[in-house]
Coordinates of C-alpha atoms and ligand atoms in Angstrom, one line a residue:
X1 CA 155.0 131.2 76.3
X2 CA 157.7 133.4 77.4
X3 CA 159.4 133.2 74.0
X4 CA 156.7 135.4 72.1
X5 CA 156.2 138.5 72.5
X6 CA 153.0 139.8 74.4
X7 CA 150.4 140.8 71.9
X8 CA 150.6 137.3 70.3
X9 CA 150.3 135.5 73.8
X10 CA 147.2 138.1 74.3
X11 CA 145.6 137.1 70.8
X12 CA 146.9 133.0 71.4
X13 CA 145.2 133.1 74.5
X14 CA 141.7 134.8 73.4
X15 CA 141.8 132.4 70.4
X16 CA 142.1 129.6 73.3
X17 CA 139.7 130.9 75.5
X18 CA 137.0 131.3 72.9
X19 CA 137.4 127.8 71.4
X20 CA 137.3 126.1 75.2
X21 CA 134.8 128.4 75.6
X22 CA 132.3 126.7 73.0
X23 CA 133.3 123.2 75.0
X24 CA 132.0 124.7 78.2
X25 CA 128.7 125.1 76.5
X26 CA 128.5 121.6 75.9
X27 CA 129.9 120.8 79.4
X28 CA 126.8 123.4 81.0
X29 CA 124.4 121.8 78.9
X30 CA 125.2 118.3 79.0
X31 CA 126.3 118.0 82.5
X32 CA 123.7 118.0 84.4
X33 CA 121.5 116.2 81.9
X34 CA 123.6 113.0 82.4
X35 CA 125.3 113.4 79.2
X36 CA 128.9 112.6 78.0
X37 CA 130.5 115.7 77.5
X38 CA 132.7 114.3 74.7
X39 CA 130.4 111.9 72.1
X40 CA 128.3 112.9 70.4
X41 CA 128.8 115.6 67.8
X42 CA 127.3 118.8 68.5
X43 CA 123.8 118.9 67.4
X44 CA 121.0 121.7 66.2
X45 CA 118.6 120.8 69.6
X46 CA 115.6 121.3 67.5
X47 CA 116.4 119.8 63.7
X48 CA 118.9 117.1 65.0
X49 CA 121.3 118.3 62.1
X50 CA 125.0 117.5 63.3
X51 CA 127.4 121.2 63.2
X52 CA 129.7 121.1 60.6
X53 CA 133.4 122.5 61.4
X54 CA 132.5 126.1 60.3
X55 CA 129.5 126.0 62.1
X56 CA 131.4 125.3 65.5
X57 CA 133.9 128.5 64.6
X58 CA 133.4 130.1 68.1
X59 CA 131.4 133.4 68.7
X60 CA 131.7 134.0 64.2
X61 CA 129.3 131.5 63.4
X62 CA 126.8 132.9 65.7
X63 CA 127.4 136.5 64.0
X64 CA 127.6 135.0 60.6
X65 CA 124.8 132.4 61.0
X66 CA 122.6 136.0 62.6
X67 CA 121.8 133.7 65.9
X68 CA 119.9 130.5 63.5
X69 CA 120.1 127.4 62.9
X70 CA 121.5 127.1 58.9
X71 CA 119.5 123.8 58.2
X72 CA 116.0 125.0 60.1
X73 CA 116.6 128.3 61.0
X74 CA 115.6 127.7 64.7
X75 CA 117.3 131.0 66.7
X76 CA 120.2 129.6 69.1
X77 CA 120.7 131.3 72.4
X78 CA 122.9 134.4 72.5
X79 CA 124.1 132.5 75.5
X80 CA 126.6 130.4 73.3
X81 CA 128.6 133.4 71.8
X82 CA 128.4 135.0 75.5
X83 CA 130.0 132.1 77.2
X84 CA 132.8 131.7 74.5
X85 CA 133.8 135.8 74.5
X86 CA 133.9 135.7 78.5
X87 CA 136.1 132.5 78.9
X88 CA 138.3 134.3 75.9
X89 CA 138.4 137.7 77.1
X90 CA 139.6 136.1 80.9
X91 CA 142.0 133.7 79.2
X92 CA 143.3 136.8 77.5
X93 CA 143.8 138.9 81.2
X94 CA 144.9 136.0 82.5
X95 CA 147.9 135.7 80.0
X96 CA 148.2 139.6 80.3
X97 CA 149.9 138.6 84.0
X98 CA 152.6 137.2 81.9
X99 CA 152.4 134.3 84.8
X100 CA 154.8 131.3 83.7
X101 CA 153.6 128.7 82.0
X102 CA 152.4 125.9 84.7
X103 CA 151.0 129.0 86.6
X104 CA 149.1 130.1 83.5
X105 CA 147.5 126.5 83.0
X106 CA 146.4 126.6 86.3
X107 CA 144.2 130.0 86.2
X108 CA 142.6 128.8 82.8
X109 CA 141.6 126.0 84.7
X110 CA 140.3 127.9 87.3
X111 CA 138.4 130.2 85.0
X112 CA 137.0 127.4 83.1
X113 CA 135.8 125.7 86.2
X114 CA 134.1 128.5 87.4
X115 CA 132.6 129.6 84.0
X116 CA 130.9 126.2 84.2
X117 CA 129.7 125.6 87.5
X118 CA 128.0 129.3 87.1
X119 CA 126.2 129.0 84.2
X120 CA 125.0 125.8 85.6
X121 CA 124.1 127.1 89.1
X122 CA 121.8 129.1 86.7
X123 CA 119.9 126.7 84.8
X124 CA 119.4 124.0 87.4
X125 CA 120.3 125.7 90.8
X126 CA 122.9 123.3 91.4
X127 CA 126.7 122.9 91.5
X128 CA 128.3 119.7 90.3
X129 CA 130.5 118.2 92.5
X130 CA 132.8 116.9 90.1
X131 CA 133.4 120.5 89.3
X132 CA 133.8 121.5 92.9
X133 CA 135.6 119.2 93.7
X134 CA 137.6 119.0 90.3
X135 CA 138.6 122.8 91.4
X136 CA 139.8 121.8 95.4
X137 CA 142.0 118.6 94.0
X138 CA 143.6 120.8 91.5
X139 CA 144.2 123.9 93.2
X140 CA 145.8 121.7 96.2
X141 CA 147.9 119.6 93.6
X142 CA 149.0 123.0 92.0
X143 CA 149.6 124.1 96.0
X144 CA 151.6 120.7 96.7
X145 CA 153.5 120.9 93.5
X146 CA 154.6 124.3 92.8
X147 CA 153.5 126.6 95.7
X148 CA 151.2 127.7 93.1
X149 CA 148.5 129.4 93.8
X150 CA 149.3 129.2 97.6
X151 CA 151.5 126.7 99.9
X152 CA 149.8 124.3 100.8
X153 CA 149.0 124.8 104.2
X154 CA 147.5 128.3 103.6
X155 CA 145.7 126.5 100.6
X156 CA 144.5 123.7 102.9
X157 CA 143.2 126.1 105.7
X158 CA 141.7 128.8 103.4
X159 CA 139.6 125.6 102.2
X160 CA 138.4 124.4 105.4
X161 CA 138.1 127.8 106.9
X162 CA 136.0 128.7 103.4
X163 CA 133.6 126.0 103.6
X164 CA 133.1 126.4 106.9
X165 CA 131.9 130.0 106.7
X166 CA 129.3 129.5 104.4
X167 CA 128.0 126.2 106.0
X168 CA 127.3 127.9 109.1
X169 CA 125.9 130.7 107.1
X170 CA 123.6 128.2 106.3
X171 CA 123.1 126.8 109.5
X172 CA 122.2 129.4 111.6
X173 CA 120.4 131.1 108.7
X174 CA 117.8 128.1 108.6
X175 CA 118.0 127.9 111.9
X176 CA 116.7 131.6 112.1
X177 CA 114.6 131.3 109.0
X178 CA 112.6 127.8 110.0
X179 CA 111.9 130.0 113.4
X180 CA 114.8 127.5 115.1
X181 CA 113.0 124.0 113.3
X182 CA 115.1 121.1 113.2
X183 CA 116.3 120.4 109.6
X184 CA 115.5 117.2 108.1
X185 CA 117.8 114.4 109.4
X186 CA 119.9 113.1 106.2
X187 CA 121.6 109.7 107.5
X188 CA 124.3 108.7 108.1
X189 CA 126.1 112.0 107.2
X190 CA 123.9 114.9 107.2
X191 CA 124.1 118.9 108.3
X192 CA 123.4 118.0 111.6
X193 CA 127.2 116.4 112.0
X194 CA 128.5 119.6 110.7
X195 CA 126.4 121.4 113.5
X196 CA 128.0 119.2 116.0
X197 CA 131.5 119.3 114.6
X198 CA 131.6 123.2 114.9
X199 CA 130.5 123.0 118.3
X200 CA 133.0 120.4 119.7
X201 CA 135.5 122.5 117.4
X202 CA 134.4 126.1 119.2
X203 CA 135.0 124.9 122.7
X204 CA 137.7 122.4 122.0
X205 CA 140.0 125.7 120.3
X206 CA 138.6 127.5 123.2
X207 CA 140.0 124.9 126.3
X208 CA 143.0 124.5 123.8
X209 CA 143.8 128.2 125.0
X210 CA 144.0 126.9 128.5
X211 CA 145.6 123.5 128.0
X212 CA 147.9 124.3 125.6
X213 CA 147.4 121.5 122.9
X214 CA 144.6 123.1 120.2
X215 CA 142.2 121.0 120.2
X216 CA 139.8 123.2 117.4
X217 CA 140.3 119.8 115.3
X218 CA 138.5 117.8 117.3
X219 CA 135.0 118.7 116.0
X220 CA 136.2 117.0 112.8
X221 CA 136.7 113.6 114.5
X222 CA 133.8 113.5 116.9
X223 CA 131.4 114.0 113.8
X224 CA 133.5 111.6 111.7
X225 CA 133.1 108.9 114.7
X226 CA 129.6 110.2 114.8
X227 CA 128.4 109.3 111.0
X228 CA 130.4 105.9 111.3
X229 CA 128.3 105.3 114.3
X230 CA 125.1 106.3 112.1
X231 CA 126.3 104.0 109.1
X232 CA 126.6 100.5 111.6
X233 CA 123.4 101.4 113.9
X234 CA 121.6 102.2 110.1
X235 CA 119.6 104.7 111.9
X236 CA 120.8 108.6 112.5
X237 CA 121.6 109.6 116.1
X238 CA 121.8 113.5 116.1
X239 CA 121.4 116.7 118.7
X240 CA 119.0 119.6 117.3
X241 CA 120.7 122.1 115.0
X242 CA 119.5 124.3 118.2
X243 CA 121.5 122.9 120.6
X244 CA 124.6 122.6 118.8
X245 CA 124.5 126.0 117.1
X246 CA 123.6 127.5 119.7
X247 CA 126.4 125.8 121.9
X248 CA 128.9 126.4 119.4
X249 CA 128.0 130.2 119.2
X250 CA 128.7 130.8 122.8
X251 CA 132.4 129.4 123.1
X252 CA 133.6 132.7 122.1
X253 CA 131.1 134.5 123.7
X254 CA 132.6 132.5 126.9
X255 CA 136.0 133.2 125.7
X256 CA 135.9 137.2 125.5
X257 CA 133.9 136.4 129.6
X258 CA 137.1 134.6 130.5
X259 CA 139.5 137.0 128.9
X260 CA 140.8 134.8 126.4
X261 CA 141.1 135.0 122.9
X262 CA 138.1 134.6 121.4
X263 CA 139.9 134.1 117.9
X264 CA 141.1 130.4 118.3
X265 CA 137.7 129.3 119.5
X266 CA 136.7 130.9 116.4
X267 CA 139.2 128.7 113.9
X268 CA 138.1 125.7 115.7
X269 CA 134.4 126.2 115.2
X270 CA 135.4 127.1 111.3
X271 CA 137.8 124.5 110.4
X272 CA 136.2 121.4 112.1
X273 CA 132.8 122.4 110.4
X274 CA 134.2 123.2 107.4
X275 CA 136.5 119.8 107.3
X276 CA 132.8 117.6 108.2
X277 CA 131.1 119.7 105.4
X278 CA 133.6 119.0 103.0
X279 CA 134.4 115.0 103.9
X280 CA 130.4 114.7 104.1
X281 CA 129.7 116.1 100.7
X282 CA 132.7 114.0 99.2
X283 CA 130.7 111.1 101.1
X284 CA 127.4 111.9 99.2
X285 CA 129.4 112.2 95.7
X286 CA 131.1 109.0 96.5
X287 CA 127.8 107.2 96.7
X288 CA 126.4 108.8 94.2
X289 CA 128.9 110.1 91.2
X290 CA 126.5 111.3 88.4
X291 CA 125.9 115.3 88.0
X292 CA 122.5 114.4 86.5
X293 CA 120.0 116.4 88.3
X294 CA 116.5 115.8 88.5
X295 CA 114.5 118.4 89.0
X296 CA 110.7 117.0 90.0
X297 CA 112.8 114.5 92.8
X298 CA 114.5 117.7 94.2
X299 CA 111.4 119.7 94.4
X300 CA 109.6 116.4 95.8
X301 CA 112.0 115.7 98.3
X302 CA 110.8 118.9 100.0
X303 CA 110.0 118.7 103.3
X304 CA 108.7 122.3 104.7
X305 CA 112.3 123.1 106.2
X306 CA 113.5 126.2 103.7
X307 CA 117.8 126.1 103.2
X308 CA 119.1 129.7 102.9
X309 CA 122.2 127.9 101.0
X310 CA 122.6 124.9 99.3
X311 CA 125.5 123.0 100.0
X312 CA 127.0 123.3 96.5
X313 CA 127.8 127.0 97.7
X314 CA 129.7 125.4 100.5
X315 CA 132.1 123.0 98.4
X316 CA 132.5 125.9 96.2
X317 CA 133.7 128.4 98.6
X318 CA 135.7 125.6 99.8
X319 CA 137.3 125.7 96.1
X320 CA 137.4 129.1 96.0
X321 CA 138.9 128.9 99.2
X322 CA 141.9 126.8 98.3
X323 CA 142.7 128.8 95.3
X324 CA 142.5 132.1 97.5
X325 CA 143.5 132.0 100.7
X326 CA 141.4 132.7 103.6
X327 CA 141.6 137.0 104.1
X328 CA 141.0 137.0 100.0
X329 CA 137.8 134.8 100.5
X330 CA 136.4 136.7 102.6
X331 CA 136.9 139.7 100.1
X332 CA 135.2 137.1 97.7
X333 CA 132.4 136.9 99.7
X334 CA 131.9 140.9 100.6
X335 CA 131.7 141.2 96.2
X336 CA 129.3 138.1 96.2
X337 CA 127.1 139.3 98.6
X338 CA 127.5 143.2 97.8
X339 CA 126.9 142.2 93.9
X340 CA 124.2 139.7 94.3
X341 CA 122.2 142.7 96.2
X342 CA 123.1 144.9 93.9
X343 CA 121.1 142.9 91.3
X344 CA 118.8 141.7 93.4
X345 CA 117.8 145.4 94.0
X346 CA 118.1 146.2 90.0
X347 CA 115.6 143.2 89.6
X348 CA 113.2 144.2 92.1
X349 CA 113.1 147.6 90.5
X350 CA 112.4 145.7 86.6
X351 CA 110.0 143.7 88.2
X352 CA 112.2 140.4 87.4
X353 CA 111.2 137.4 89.9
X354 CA 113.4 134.6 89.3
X355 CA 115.7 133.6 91.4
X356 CA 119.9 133.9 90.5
X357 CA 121.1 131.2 92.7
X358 CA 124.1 132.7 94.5
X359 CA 127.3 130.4 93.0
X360 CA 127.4 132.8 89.9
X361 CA 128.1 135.4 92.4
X362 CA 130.6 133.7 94.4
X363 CA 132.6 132.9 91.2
X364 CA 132.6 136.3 90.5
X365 CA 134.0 137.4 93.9
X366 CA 136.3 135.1 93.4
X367 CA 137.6 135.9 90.1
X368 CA 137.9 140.0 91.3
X369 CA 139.9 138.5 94.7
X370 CA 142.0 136.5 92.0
X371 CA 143.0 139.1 89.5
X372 CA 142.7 142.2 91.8
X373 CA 142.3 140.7 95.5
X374 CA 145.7 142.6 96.7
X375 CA 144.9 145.6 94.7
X376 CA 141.9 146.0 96.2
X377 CA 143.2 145.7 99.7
X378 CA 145.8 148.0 99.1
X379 CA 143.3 150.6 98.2
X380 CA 141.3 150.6 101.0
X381 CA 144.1 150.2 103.5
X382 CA 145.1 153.8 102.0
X383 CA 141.5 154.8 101.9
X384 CA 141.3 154.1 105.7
X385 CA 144.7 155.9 106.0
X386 CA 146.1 152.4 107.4
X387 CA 148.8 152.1 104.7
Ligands
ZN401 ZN1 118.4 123.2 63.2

């Protein structure tokens, strides 16, 4: 778009944003009901009539139509309107970067994709994986094709390292939570592979220190070798979350005894579990493609052991991970978590009790480390007096 001049990208890219906007609504509410996303028409949920073309004008129809249905008058959410002014107004900062064009395609995907897997981490407290995963295939095609938004070795790494943060979050968070329980064994390629993988992957980066080759990626292959073994025997061989977290957290403890660097016992643990997190939950989506989610089998499927974090939150910090880089994720996850108790706190005080799951707030970390990551750091490198 580098032929026009800046205002008219600005309004182009609004107009954009809004109308891909009103297709997100169908994607959030179709999704995870099993529903194609592109037949049928849009219809009025409660009177069946299908939308005319003025009627699907984003965010003016809702104004003009006063929020009703114009055949019943049933009231439709304000959540339409809302969803189609955010994806335009983000559109619009996006093309405010004046990135080139390919660039520019890239972070409207990556907007979209995150506008969608939010709004559905709301209503059904889960993350598609064909979103997740739509978002790590992209932003490492985008890496391998144009450097854009990383190289792809930094993209690659900031996506293990990601997804491996948050699944031991979530590991030693049950772990602490179920009072150090076993969680349920899922065969043949369940959490208790990732457990193992970021043990063998602590020590293994730690005796890499002293041998020489790094051997952090080995976790990744032992709990590969592990779930093949679990997939012929048909039964699930697996050591207690217990013992392998609790193994895995005292490589670089025993690292810092032997004066060594702690750090590459560290990466091990973190890329190997984060690699066996992420080829285990392609593993699942493999086996079973279909974002439908059913609600009464999830609650059923309960078995006394309480998760912290779901494993959607994994794959997408795995996403946001590609798309970020490792040192900006982890300023994604400080706004998540700082922002999620901010609300939490606001919620409390109104009284409010249901849960927000936490992907909505790790999408918005990870838009602010997007658009204003370096910024950011900047500022509080002078604030500190470091820069
Ligand atoms: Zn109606």
């Amino acid at each position: 778009m580098d032929g026009f001049p800046l205002p008219l990208q600005v309004v182009f890219a609004f107009l954009l944003g809004s109308l891909l906007g009103s297709f997100l609504n169908v994607v959030i509410y179709r999704l995870p009901a099993g529903l194609s996303v592109v037949r049928p028409r849009s219809r009025c949920p409660r009177c069946g009539q299908v939308l005319s073309p003025l009627e699907l004008i984003p965010i003016v129809s809702w104004v003009v139509q006063r929020g009703r249905c114009r055949s019943c008058q049933a009231p439709i959410s304000p959540r339409y309107p809302l969803v189609e002014a955010l994806t335009a107004m983000l559109f619009s900062l996006a093309a405010l970067w004046r990135p080139a064009l390919p660039e520019l395609l890239f972070i409207w995907a990556f907007i979209a994709l995150l506008i969608a897997l939010s709004f559905i981490d709301i209503d059904t407290q889960t993350l598609p994986n064909s979103l997740n995963f739509g978002g790590i295939f992209l932003g490492m095609l985008g890496a391998l094709l144009l450097g854009f938004p990383l190289p792809w070795p930094e993209a690659l790494e900031g996506g293990l390292l990601g997804a491996g943060l948050v699944a031991l979050l979530a590991g030693y968070g049950g772990l602490l939570y179920n009072r150090l329980k076993d969680s349920p064994r899922e065969g043949p390629f369940g959490v208790h592979l990732v457990h193992l993988a970021a043990m063998v992957g602590a020590w293994g980066g730690l005796l890499g220190t002293v041998g020489g080759v790094w051997l952090g990626s080995l976790g990744l292959v032992v709990g590969l070798l592990n779930a093949s073994l679990n997939a012929r025997l048909g039964r699930v061989l697996a050591l207690p979350d217990a013992l392998t977290l609790g193994l895995a957290a005292l490589a670089p403890l025993a690292a810092l005894g032997l004066g060594l660097s702690p750090l590459e016992s560290l990466r091990g643990l973190l890329l190997s579990a984060g690699g066996l997190a992420l080829a285990g939950m392609f593993y699942w989506w493999l086996r079973n493609p279909s974002d439908k989610v059913d609600l009464e089998a999830e609650a059923q499927s309960a078995s006394g052991y309480v998760s912290v974090m779901g494993y959607g939150d994994v794959v997408l910090a795995g996403f946001l991970g590609v798309w970020l880089g490792w040192a900006q994720l982890l300023l994604a996850l400080f706004v998540a978590v700082l922002a999620g108790a901010v609300v939490g706190l606001v919620r409390q005080r109104l009284g409010g009790n249901n849960q927000i799951p936490f992907g909505p707030y790790l999408a918005l970390g990870g838009l602010v480390a997007f658009f204003w990551g370096e910024t950011l750091v900047r500022w509080y490198l002078g604030y500190i007096g470091l820069a």
